[in-house]
XYZ file of C-alpha atoms in Angstrom:
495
model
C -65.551 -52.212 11.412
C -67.134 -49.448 13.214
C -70.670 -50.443 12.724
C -69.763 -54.134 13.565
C -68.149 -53.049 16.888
C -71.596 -51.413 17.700
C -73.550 -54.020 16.835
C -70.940 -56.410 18.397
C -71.423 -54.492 21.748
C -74.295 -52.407 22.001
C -76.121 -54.404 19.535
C -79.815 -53.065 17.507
C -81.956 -52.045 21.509
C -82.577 -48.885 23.260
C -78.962 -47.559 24.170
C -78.006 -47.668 20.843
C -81.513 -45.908 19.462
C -80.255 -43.259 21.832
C -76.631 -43.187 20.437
C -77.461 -42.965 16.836
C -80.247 -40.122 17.541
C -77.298 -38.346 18.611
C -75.380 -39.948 15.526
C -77.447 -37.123 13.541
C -74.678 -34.254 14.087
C -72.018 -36.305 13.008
C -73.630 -37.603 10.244
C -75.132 -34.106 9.489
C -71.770 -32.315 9.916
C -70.084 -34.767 7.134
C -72.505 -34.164 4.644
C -72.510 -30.285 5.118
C -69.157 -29.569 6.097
C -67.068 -32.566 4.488
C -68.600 -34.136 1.626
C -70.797 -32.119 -0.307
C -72.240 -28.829 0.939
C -68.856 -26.662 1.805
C -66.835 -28.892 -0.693
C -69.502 -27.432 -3.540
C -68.741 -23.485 -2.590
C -64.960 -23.819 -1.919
C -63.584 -26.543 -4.423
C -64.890 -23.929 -7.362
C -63.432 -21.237 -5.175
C -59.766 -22.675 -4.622
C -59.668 -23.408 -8.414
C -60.732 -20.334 -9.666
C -57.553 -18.640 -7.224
C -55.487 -21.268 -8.647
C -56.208 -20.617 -12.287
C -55.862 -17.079 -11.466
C -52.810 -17.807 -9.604
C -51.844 -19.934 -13.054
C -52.344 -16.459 -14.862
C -50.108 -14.457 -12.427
C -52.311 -12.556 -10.811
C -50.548 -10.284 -8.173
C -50.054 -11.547 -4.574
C -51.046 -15.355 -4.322
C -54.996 -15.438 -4.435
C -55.066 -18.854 -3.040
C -53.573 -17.621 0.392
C -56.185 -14.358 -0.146
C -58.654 -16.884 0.393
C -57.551 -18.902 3.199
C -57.188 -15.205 4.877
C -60.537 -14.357 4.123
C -62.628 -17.417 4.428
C -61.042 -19.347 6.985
C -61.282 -16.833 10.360
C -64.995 -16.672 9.737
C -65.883 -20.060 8.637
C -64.036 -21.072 12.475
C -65.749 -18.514 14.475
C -69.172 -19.666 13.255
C -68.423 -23.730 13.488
C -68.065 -23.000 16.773
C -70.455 -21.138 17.978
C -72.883 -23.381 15.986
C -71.573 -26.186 18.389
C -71.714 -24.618 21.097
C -75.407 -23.821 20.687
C -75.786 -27.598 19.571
C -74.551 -28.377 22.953
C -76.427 -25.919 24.680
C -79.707 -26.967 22.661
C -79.471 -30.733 22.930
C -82.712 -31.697 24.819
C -85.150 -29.620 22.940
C -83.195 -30.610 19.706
C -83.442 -34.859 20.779
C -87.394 -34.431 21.632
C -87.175 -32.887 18.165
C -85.963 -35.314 16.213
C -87.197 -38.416 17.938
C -90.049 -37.971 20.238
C -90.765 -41.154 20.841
C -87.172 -41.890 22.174
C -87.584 -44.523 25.574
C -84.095 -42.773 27.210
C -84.070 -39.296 26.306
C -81.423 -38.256 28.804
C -78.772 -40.995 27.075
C -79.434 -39.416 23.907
C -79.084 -35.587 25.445
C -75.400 -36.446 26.550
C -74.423 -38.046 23.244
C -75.472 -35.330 21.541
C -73.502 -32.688 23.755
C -70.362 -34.889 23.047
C -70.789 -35.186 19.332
C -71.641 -31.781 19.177
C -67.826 -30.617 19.374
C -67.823 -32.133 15.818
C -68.980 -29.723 13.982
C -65.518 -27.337 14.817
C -63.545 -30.296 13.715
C -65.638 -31.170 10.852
C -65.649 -27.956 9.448
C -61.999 -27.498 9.783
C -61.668 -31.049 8.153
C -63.739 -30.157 5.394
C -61.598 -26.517 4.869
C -58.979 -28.592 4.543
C -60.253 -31.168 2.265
C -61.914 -28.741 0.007
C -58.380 -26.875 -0.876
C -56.745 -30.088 -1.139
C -58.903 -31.694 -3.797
C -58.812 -28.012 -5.784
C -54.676 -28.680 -5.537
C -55.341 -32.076 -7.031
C -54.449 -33.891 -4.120
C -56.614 -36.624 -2.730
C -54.521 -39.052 -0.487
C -55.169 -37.186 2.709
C -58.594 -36.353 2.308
C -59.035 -39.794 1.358
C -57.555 -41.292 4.303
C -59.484 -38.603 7.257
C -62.191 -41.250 7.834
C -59.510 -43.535 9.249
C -58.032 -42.169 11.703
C -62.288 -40.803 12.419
C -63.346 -44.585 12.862
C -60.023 -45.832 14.876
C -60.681 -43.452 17.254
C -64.537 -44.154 17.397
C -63.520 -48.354 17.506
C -61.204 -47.593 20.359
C -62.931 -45.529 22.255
C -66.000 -48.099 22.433
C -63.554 -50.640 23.405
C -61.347 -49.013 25.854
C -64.628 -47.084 27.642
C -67.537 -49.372 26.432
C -67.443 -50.996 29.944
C -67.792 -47.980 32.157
C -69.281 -45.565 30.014
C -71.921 -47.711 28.047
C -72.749 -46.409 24.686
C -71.436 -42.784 25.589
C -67.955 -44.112 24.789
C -68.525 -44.025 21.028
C -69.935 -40.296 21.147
C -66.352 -39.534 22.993
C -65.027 -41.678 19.861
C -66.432 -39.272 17.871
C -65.072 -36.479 19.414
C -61.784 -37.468 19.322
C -62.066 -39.024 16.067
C -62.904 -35.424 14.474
C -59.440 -33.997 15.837
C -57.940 -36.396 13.841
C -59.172 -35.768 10.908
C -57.518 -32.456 10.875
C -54.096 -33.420 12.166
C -53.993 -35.717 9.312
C -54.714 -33.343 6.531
C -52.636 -30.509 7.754
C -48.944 -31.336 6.908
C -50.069 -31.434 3.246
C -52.503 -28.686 3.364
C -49.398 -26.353 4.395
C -47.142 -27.734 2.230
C -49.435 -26.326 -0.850
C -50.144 -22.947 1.218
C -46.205 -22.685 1.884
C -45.301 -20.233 -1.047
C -42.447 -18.030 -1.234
C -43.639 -14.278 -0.602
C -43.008 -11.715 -3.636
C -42.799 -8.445 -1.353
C -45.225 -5.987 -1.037
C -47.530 -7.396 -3.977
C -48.568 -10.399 -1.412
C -48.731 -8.335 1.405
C -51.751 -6.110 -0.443
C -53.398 -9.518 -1.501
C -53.892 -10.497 1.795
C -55.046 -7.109 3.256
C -57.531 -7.462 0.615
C -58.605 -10.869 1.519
C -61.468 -12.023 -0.597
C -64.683 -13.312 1.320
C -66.768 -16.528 0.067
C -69.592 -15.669 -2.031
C -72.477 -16.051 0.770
C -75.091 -17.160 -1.652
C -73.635 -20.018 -2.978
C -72.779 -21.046 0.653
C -76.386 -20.492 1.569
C -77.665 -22.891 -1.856
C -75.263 -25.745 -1.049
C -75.823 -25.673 2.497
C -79.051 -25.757 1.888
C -79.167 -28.592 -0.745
C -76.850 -30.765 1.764
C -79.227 -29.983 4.708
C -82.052 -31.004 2.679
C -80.280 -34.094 1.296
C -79.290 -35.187 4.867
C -82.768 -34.610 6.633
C -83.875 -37.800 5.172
C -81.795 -39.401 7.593
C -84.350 -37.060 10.344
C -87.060 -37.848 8.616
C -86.630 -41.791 8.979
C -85.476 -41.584 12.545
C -88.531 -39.092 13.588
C -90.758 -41.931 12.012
C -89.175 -44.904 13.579
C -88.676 -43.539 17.230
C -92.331 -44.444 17.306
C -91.508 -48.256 16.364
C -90.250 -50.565 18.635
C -87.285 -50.732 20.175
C -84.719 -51.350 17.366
C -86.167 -49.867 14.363
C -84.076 -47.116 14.098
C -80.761 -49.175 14.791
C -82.060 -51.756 11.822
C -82.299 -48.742 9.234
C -78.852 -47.732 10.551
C -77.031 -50.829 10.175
C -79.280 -51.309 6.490
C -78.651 -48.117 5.453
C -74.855 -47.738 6.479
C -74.092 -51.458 4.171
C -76.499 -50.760 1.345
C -74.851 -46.866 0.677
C -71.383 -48.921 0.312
C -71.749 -48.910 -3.456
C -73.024 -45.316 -3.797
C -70.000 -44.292 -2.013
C -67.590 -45.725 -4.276
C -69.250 -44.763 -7.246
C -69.087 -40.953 -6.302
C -65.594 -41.259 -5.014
C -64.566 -40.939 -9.054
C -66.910 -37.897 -8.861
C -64.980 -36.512 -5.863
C -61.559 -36.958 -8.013
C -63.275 -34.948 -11.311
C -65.231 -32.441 -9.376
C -61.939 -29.923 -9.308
C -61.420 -31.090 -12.806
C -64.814 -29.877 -14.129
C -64.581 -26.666 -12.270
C -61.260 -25.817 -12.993
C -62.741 -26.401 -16.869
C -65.778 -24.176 -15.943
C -63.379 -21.717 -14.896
C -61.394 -21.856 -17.745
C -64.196 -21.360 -19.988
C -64.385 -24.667 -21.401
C -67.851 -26.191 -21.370
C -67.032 -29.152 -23.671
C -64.860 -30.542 -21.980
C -66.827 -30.164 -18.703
C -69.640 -31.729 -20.451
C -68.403 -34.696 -21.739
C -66.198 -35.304 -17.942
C -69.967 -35.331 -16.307
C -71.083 -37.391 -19.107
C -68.591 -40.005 -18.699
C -69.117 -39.794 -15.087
C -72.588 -40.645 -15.146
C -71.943 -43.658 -17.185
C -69.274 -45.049 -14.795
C -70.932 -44.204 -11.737
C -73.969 -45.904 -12.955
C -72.315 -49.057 -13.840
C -70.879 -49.425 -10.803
C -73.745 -48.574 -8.409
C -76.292 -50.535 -10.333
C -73.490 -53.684 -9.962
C -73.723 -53.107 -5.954
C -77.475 -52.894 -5.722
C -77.842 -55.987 -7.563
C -75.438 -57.600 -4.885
C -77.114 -55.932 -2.202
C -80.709 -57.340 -3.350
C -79.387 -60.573 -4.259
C -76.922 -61.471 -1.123
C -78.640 -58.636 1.369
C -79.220 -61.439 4.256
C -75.451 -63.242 3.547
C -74.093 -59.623 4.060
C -75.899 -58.803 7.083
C -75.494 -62.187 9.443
C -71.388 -61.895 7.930
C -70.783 -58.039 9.227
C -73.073 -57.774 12.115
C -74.948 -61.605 13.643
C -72.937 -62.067 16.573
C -72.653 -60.611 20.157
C -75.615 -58.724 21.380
C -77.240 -58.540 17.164
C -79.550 -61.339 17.108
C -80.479 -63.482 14.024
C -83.914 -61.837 14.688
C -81.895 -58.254 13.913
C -80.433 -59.733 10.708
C -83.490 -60.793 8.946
C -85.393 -57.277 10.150
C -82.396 -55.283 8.742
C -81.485 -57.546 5.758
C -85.771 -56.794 4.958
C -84.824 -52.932 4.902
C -81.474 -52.865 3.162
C -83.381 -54.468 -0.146
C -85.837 -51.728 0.015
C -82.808 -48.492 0.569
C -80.765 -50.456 -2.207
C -84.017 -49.659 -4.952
C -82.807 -45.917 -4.046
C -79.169 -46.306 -4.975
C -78.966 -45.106 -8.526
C -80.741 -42.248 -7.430
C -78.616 -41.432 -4.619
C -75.734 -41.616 -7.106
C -76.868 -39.320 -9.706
C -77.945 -37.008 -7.077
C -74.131 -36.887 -6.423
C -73.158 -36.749 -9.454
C -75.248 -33.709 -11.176
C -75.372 -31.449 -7.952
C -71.711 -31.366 -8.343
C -72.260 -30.129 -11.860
C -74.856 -27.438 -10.921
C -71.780 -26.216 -8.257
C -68.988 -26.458 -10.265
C -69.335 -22.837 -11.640
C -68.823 -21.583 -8.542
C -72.173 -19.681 -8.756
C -75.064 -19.689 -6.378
C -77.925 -22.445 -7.911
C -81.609 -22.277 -6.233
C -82.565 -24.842 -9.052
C -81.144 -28.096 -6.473
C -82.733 -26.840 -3.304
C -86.369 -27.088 -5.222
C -85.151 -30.658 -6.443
C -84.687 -31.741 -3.009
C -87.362 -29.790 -1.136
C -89.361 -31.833 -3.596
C -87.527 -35.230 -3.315
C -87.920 -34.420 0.913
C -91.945 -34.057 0.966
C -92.294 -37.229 -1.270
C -90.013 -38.504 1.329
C -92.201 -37.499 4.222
C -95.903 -38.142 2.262
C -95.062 -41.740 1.487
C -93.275 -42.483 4.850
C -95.774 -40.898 7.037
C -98.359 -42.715 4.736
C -96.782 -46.486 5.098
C -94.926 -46.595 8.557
C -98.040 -47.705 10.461
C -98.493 -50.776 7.908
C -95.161 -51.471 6.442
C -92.343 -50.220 9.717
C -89.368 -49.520 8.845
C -89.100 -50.822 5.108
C -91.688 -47.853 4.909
C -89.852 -45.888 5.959
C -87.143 -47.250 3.402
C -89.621 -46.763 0.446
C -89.900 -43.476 1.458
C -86.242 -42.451 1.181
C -85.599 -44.401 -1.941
C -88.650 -42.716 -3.809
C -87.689 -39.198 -2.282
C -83.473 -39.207 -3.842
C -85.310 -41.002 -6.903
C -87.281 -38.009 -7.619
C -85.050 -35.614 -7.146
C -82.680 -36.831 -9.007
C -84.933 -36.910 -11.783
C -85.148 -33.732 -11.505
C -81.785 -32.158 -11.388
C -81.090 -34.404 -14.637
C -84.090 -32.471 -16.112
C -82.931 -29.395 -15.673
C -78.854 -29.750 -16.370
C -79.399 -28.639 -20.098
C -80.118 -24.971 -18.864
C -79.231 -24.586 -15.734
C -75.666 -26.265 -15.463
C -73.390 -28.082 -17.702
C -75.210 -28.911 -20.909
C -75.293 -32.451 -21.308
C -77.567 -34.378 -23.504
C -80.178 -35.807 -21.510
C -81.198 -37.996 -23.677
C -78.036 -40.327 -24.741
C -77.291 -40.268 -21.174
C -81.058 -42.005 -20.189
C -80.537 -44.551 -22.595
C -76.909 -45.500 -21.983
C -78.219 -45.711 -18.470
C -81.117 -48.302 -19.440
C -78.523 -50.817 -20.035
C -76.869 -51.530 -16.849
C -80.357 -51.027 -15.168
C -81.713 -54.108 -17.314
C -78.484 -55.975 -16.861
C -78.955 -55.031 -13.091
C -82.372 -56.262 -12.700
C -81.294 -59.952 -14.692
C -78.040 -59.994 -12.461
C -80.418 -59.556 -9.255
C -83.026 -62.048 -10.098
C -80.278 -65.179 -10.745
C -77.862 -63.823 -7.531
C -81.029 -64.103 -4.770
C -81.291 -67.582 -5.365
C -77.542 -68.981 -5.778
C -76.991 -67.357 -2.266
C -79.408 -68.877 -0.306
C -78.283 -72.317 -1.811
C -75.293 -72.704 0.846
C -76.216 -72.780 4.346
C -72.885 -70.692 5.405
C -73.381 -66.930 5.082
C -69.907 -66.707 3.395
C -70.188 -69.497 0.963
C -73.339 -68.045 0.113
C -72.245 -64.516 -0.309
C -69.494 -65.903 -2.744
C -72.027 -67.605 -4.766
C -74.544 -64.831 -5.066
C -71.829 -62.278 -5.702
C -70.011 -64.030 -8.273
C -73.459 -65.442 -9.815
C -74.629 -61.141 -9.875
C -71.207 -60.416 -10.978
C -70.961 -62.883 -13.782
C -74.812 -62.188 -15.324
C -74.036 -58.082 -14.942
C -71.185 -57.865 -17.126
C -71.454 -60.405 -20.209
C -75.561 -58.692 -20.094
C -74.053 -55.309 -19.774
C -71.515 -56.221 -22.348
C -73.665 -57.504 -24.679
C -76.159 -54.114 -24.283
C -73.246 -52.329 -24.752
C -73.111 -50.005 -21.771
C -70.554 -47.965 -22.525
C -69.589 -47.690 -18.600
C -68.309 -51.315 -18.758
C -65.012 -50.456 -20.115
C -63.829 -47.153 -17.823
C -65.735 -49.189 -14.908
C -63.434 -52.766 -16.002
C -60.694 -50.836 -16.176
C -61.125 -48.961 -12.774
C -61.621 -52.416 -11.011
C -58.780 -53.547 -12.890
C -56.323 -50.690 -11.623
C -57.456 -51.331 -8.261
C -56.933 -54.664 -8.081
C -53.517 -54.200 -9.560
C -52.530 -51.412 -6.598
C -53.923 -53.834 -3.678
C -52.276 -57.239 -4.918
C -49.243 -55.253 -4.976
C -49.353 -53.882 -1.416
C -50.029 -56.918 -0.163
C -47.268 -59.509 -2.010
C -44.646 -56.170 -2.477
């Protein structure tokens, strides 16, 4: 809904190239701060104090380090910010050059900037709820986030132009703390055992700075594909880098519900890594790998098959132009060819993280993954535009990913490589048979919907009884998932 309100009314032209150059800190600050590069150093860090805690240590360690992580962690989100702020022209003619309205682009940036104190504290927050096992609230931050970005366009769109959604975003990252806090300090709130907890805290225990350093790293590197591609299109015409936005934003749809399971069993493998039990971590990332592929590989085959139904559905009306869908449908088929790898990524990074140790191993995978990234984009932007630049990002997570499964045996959890390639070789086959009979079902029907309905159930139909019949053995966790879910929304609808 956010995307189609800025496509509704700033639709894919040179205001909104501005906005989503300064879309990069927002987008930045999740990844580092929310979803994967703080989450890796303090989900292993909140359940190794809770196990302790478990063990009756003295004092409470989990409240040892809130005391000793948080105060720091603040005081450098904001001065980060504030140098973001201060920064913001040299940091746009940075990271698109090319840019026809710098100075829109400068303000949006200052704006969005405050983000990365809210982010950060979202992501603290986050981070010690999934070690506690609880996942509604940091489930539900990104809604509040995008109703305040959705109203903010509407309510200010008029007088403010495209400014309006960089205030959204503002505002939309103080919510995303008020949301998570009632539960955060209802699993701080613990009863204090005298003297004992008052020592605990004096001693409050700092975050291990190298891991921080590795998985900030890793998630900087991950995310600077997104620079990458907008550093190569601000050289396109007008556009380009709002079609790889809108492509990009609908094709990662499947990858992010595949690794949401991997969000839920990340505290589970490090708590087992904490307690010393690698089998059990092992076969948790195994299983994961086999679910998450299923279910990513089942989107990407939708996405090929059905990628111009989906795009005139969600975004052909207002100022998007039927010209806009068919450019960004083009580019979504190419990102979708990177999807498993963008998954796996997810996956096995967790794994390398889980012990709570610092991991160099994942920052060579993606430094690697990023200059395949930049050799082949650089190399086919002049000819190819923007799917290119697609190409580019899909063969960049692709190799890395590669890569960190290479190297899981003896550098993280030891899982056997080799069962978990060839259980993965089923779903891709079914995938690439479910594709190839969806593409032409949905372009039978003239209306987008009617042919969205018949290309996803045609891709839906081929991918399991193929998959089946392989015997993936991701079919019956991922059927069963579906199931659940499907159980949970009929009945909060019709309750």
């Amino acid at each position: 809904m956010r995307d189609q309100s800025l496509a509704r009314l700033f639709g894919a032209g040179r205001d909104t190239d501005a906005f989503l150059v300064a879309w990069t800190v927002p987008e930045f600050a999740a990844t580092l701060l929310i979803e994967d590069g703080l989450a890796f150093a303090l989900v292993p860090a909140f359940s190794l104090a809770l196990s302790r805690r478990a063990q009756g240590a003295p004092g409470d360690p989990v409240r040892s380090l809130v005391a000793g992580t948080l105060p720091r962690l603040a005081l450098a989100f904001t001065a980060v910010g504030a140098l973001l702020a201060l920064a913001a022209p040299q940091c746009v003619a940075a990271l698109a050059p090319g840019l026809p309205d710098p100075a829109l682009a400068v303000d949006c940036t200052r704006i969005t900037a405050t983000c990365v104190l809210s982010f950060g504290l979202a992501g603290y927050c986050s981070a010690a709820l999934r070690a506690h096992r609880r996942f509604l609230a940091p489930a539900a931050i990104y809604l509040p986030y995008n109703i305040g970005i959705i109203t903010a366009m509407y309510a200010l769109g008029g007088a403010w132009g495209v400014r309006s959604a960089a205030f959204g975003v503002a505002a939309g990252g103080c919510l995303m703390v008020v949301v998570q806090l009632p539960s955060l300090l209802g699993r701080l709130r613990r009863r204090r055992t005298g003297r004992a907890d008052a020592r605990a805290a004096a001693a409050a225990q700092p975050l291990d700075v190298p891991l921080l350093a590795t998985v900030l790293l890793f998630a900087l590197g991950r995310q600077s594909q997104v620079l990458i591609e907008r550093f190569l299109a601000s050289g396109l015409p007008a556009g380009a880098i709002s079609h790889l936005n809108y492509a990009q934003k609908v094709a990662q749809i499947p990858m992010t519900l595949s690794t949401m399971l991997c969000t839920v069993t990340f505290p589970a493998v490090a708590r087992a890594l904490a307690d010393g039990d690698t089998e059990r971590a092992r076969d948790r990332v195994e299983r994961d790998l086999a679910l998450a592929g299923c279910l990513v590989l089942l989107g990407t085959a939708a996405i090929v098959a059905c990628a111009p139904q989906l795009i005139e559905l969600l975004f052909q009306r207002g100022a998007f132009t039927a010209r806009d869908t068919a450019a960004t449908a083009g580019v979504m088929r190419v990102y979708a060819l990177g999807l498993l790898g963008q998954t796996l990524t997810g996956v096995l990074v967790r794994s390398y993280f889980s012990a709570g140790r610092a991991s160099w191993y994942p920052v060579a995978a993606m430094a690697a993954g990023i200059v395949a990234t930049i050799w082949i984009g650089a190399w086919t932007v002049g000819s190819r535009g923007t799917t290119g630049i697609a190409a580019a990002n899909a063969a960049g997570i692709t190799l890395t990913a590669a890569l960190l499964l290479a190297g899981m045996r003896r550098r993280s959890v030891p899982i056997r490589t080799g069962p978990v390639l060839r259980e993965l070789c089923r779903p891709l086959g079914a995938a690439v048979v479910a594709a190839l009979a969806g593409g032409p079902a949905a372009g039978l029907p003239s209306d987008p919907l009617a042919g969205l309905a018949a290309g996803g159930t045609t891709v839906a139909v081929v991918f399991v009884l193929l998959g089946r019949a392989l015997g993936a053995q991701g079919f019956a966790p991922a059927l069963r998932s579906v199931r659940t879910l499907s159980r949970r929304l009929a009945h909060a609808v019709l309750r």
